CSV table of C-alpha atoms in Angstrom, one decimal:
chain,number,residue,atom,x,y,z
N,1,UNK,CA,135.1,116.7,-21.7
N,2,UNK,CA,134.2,116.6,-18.2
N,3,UNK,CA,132.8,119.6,-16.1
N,4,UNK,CA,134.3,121.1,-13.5
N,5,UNK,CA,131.1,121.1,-11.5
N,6,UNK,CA,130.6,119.2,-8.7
N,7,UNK,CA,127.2,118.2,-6.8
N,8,UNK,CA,126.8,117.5,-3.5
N,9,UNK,CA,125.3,115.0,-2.8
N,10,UNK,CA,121.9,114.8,-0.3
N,11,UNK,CA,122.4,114.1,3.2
N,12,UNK,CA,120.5,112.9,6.1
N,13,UNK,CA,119.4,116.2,8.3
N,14,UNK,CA,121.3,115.9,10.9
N,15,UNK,CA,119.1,118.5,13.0
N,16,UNK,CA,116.8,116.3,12.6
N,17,UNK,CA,117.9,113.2,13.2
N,18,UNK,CA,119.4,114.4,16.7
N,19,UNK,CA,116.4,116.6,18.0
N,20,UNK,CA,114.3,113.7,17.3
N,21,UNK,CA,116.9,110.9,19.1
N,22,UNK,CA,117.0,113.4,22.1
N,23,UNK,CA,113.3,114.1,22.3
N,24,UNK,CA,112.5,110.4,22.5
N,25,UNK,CA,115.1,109.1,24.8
N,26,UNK,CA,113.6,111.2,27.5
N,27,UNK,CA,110.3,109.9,26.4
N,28,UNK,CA,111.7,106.6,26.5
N,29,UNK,CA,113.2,107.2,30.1
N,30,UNK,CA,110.0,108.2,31.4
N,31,UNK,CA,108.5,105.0,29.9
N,32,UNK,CA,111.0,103.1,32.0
N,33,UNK,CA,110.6,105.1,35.4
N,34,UNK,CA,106.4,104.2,34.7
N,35,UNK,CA,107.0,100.5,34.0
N,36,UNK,CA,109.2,100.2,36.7
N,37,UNK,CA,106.7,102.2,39.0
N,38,UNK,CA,104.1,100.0,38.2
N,39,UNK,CA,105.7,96.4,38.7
N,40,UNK,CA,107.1,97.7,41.9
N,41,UNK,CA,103.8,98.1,42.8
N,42,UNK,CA,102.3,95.1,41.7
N,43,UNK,CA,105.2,92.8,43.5
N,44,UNK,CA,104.4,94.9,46.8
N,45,UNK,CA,100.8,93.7,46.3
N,46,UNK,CA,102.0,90.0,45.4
N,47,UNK,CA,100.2,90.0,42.2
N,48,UNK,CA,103.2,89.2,40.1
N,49,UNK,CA,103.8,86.3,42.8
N,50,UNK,CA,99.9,85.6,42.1
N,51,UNK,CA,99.1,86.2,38.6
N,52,UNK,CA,95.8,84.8,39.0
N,53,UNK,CA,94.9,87.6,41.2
N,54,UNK,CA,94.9,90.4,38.8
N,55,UNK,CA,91.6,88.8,37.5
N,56,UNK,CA,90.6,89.1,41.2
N,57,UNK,CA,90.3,92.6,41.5
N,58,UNK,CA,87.0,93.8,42.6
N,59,UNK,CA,87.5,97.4,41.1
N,60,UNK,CA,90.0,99.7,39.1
N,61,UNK,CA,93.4,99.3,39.9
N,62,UNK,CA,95.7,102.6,39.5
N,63,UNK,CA,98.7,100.6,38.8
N,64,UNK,CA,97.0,99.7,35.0
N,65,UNK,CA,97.5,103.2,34.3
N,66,UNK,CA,101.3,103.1,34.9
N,67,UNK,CA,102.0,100.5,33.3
N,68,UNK,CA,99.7,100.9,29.9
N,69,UNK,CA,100.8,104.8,29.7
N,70,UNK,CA,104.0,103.3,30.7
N,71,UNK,CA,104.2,100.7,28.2
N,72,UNK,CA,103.0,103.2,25.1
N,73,UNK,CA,105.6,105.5,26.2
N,74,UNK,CA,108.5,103.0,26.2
N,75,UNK,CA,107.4,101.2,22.6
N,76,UNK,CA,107.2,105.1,21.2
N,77,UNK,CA,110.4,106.1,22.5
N,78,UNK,CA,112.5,103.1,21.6
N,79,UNK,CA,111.4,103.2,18.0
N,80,UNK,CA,111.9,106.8,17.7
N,81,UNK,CA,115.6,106.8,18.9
N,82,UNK,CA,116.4,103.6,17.2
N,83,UNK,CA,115.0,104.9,14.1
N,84,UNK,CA,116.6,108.2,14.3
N,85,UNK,CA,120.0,107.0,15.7
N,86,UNK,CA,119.9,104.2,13.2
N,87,UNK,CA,118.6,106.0,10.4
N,88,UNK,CA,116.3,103.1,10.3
N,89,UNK,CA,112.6,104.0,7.7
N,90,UNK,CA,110.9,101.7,9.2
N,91,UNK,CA,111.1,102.0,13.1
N,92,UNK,CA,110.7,105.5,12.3
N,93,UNK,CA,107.3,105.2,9.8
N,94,UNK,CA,106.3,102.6,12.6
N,95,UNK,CA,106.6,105.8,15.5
N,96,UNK,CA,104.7,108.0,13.2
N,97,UNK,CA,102.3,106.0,12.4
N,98,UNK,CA,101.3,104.8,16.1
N,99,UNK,CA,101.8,108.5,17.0
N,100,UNK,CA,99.1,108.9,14.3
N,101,UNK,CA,97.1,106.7,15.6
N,102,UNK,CA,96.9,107.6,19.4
N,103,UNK,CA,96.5,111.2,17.6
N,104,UNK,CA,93.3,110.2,16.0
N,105,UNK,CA,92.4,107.9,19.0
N,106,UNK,CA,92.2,111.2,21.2
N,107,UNK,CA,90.5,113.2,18.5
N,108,UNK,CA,87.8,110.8,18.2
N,109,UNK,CA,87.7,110.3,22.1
N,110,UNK,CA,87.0,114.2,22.6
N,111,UNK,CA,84.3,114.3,19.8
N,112,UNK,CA,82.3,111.1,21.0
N,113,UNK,CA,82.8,112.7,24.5
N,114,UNK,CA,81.2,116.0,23.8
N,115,UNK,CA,78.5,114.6,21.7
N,116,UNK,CA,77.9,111.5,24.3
N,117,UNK,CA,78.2,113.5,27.6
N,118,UNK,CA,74.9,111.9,29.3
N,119,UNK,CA,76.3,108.6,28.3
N,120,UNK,CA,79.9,109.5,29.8
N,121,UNK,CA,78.5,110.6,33.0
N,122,UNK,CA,76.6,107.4,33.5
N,123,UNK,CA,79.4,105.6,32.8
N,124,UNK,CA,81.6,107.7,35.3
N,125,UNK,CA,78.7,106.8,37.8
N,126,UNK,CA,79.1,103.6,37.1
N,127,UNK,CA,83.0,103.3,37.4
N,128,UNK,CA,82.9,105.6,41.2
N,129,UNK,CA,80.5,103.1,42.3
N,130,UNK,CA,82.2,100.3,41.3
N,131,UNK,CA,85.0,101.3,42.8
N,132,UNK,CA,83.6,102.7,46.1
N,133,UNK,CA,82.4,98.7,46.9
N,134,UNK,CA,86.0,97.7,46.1
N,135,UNK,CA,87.3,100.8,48.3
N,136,UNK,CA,88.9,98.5,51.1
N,137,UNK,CA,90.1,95.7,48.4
N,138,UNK,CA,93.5,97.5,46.8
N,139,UNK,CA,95.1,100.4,49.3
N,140,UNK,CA,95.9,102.4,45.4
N,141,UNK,CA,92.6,102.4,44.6
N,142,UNK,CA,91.8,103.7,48.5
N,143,UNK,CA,94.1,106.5,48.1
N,144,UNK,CA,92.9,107.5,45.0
N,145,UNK,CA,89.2,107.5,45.7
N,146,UNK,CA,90.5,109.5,48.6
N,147,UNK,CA,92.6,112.2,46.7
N,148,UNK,CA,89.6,112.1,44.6
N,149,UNK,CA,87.0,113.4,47.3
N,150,UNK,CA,89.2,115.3,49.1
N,151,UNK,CA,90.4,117.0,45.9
N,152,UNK,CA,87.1,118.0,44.1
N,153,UNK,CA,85.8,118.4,47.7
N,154,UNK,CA,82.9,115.8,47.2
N,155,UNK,CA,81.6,112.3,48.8
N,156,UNK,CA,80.5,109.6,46.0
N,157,UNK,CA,79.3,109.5,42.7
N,158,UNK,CA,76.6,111.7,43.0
N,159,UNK,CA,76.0,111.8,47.2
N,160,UNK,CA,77.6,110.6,50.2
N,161,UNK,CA,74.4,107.8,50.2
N,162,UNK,CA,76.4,106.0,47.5
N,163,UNK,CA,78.7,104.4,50.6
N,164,UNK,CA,75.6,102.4,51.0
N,165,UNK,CA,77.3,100.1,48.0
N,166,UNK,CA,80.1,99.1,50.2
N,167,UNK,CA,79.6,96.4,52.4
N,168,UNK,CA,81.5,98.3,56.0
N,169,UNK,CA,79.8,101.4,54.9
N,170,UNK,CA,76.4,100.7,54.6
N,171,UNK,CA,73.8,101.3,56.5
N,172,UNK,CA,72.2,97.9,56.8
N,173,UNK,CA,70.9,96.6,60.2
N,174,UNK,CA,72.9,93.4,59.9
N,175,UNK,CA,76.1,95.2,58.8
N,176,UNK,CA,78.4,94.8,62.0
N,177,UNK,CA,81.7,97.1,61.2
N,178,UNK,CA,82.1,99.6,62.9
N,179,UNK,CA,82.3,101.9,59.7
N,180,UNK,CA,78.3,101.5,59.1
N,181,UNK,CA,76.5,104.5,57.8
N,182,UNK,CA,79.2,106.3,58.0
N,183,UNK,CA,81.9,107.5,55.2
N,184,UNK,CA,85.6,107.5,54.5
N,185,UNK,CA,87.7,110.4,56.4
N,186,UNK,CA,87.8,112.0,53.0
N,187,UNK,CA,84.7,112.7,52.7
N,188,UNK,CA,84.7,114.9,55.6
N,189,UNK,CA,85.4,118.9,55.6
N,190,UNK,CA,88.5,119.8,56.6
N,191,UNK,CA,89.6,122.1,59.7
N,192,UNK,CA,92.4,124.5,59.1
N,193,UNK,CA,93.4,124.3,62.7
N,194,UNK,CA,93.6,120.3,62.7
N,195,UNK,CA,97.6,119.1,62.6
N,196,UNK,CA,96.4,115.5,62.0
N,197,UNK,CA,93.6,113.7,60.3
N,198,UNK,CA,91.1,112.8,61.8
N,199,UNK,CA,90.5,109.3,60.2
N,200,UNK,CA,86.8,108.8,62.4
N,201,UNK,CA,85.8,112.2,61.8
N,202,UNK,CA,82.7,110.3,59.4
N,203,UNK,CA,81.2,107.6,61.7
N,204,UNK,CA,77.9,107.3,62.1
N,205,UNK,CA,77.2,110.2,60.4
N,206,UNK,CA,74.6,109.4,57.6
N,207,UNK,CA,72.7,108.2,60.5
N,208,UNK,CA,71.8,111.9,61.0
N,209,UNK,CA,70.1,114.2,59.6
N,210,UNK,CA,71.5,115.8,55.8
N,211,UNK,CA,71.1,119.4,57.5
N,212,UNK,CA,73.2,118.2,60.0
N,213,UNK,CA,75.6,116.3,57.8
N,214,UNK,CA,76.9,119.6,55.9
N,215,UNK,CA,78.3,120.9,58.5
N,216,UNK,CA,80.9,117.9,58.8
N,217,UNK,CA,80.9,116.2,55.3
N,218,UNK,CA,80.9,117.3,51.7
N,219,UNK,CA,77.3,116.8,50.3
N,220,UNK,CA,78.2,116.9,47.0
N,221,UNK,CA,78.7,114.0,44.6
N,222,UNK,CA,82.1,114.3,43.0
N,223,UNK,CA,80.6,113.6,39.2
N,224,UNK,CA,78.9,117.1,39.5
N,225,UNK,CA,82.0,118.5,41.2
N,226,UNK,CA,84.5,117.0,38.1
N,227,UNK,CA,81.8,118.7,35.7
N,228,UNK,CA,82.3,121.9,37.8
N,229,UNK,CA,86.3,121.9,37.9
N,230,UNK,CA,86.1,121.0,34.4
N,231,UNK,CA,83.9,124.4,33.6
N,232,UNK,CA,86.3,126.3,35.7
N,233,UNK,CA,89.4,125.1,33.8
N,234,UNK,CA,88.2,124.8,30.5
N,235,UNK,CA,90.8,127.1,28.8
N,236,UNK,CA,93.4,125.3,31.2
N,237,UNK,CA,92.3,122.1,30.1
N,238,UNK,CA,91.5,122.6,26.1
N,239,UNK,CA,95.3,124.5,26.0
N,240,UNK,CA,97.3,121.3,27.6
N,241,UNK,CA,95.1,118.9,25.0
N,242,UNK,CA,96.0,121.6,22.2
N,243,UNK,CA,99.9,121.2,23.6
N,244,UNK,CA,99.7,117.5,23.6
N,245,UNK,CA,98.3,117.6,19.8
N,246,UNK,CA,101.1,119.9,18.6
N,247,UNK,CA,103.2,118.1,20.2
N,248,UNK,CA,102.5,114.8,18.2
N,249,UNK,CA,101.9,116.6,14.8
N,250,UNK,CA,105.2,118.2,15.3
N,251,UNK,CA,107.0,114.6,16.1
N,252,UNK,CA,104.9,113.0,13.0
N,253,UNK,CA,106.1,115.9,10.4
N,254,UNK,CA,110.2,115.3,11.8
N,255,UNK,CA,109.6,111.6,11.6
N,256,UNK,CA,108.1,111.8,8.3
N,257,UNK,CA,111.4,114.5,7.3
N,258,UNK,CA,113.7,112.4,8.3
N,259,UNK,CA,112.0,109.1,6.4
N,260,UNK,CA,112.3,111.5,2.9
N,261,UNK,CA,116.2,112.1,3.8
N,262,UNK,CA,117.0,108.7,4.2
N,263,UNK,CA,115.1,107.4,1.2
N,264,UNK,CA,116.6,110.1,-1.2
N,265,UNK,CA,119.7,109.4,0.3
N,266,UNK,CA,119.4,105.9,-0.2
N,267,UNK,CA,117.9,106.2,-3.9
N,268,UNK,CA,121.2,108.4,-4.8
N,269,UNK,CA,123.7,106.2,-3.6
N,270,UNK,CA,122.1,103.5,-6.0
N,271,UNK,CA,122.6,105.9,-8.9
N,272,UNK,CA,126.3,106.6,-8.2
């Protein structure tokens, strides 16, 4: 004789499944808008005309960052709403798993930077400089080195000497621009009263003396500035990494949730 008892059986979470679809397809939106970004501005550049020309460029191009955070974000989001919409294990493990992985990536990353610091501020030495003799070569990579100075307030890597590296810039008797030992108009210190920039405001002035420079350019290098801000906004700084890391060990723990539902569900339905 039968029981009268009846058991329910287990079912997907949908909670779950949902928070973790709707979560990711705004992850996966912003992947698009930073894809799209980016080869926008490669085909305003002629570089996807030119392919050949991305090994041509003389220093960092900005556009990289759109489209590699760009590109992460997209392969992260698509798996995750797939997999959740779909119900799918294995684009969903895959999402964890590559979450995991970036997780441990940036762990590592902030360890080997605070135990390397001397080496990462050669290295950020290196990469200004490199950049500063590529500063006319990309107009991104000009308006970032110039958002950079103007930002942090500072003029190279470690002084406003370090425009000697660019070839318009330096000072150099058979240099014939114009530009020579002086600096960008970023590098120079900004009047509240001034409507419009003053894109001249630094010629010729490393041809004087540095006493005299202060008064119209930053003196500092902006590695010792970015070290500076960095000390000022430490707790600003360590709380949006601590964020980003809950953030990610909250998706991996849902992912992994959901994973257990479906295979329990799937392991019933082959016992009924």
């Amino acid at each position: 004789m039968m029981s009268g008892k009846h058991f329910k059986a287990h079912e997907v979470s949908c909670y779950i499944k949902y928070f973790i679809f709707g979560f990711n397809i705004i992850f996966w939106l912003l992947g698009v808008a930073f894809l799209g970004i980016g080869l926008w501005a490669w085909s305003e550049k002629g570089v996807l005309s030119n392919i050949s020309s991305i090994t041509d460029l003389g220093g960092f191009d900005p556009v990289w960052l759109f489209l590699v955070v760009g590109g992460v974000m997209f392969i992260l989001g698509f798996a995750g709403c797939i997999g959740a919409l779909r119900e799918n294990s294995f684009l969903l493990k895959f999402f964890s798993v590559f979450l995991g992985i970036i997780f441990f990536l940036e762990l590592t990353a902030g360890v080997l930077a605070f135990v390397f610091k001397d080496w990462i501020k050669d290295q950020l030495n290196f990469f200004i400089n490199n950049n500063i003799r590529a500063y006319r070569d990309d107009i991104d990579l000009q308006n970032l080195i110039d958002f950079t100075q103007e930002y942090w307030e500072c003029c190279g890597a470690f002084g406003a000497d370090d425009w000697n590296l660019n070839i318009y810039f330096n000072c150099t008797d058979s240099n014939p621009s114009r530009e020579k030992c002086g600096v960008p108009f970023s590098c120079c210190t900004k009047d509240p009263a001034e409507d419009v920039i003053n894109t001249q405001c630094g010629y010729d002035i490393r041809a004087k003396a540095v006493s005299e420079q202060r008064t119209f350019i930053y003196i500092k290098g902006c590695v010792p500035q970015f070290e500076k801000w960095l000390q000022d906004n430490l707790t600003v700084v360590a709380g949006i990494f601590i964020g980003i890391a809950l953030l990610q060990i909250f998706g991996i723990c849902l992912a992994q949730n959901l994973v257990s539902d479906i295979e329990v569900v799937r392991e019933s339905c082959l016992f009924t």
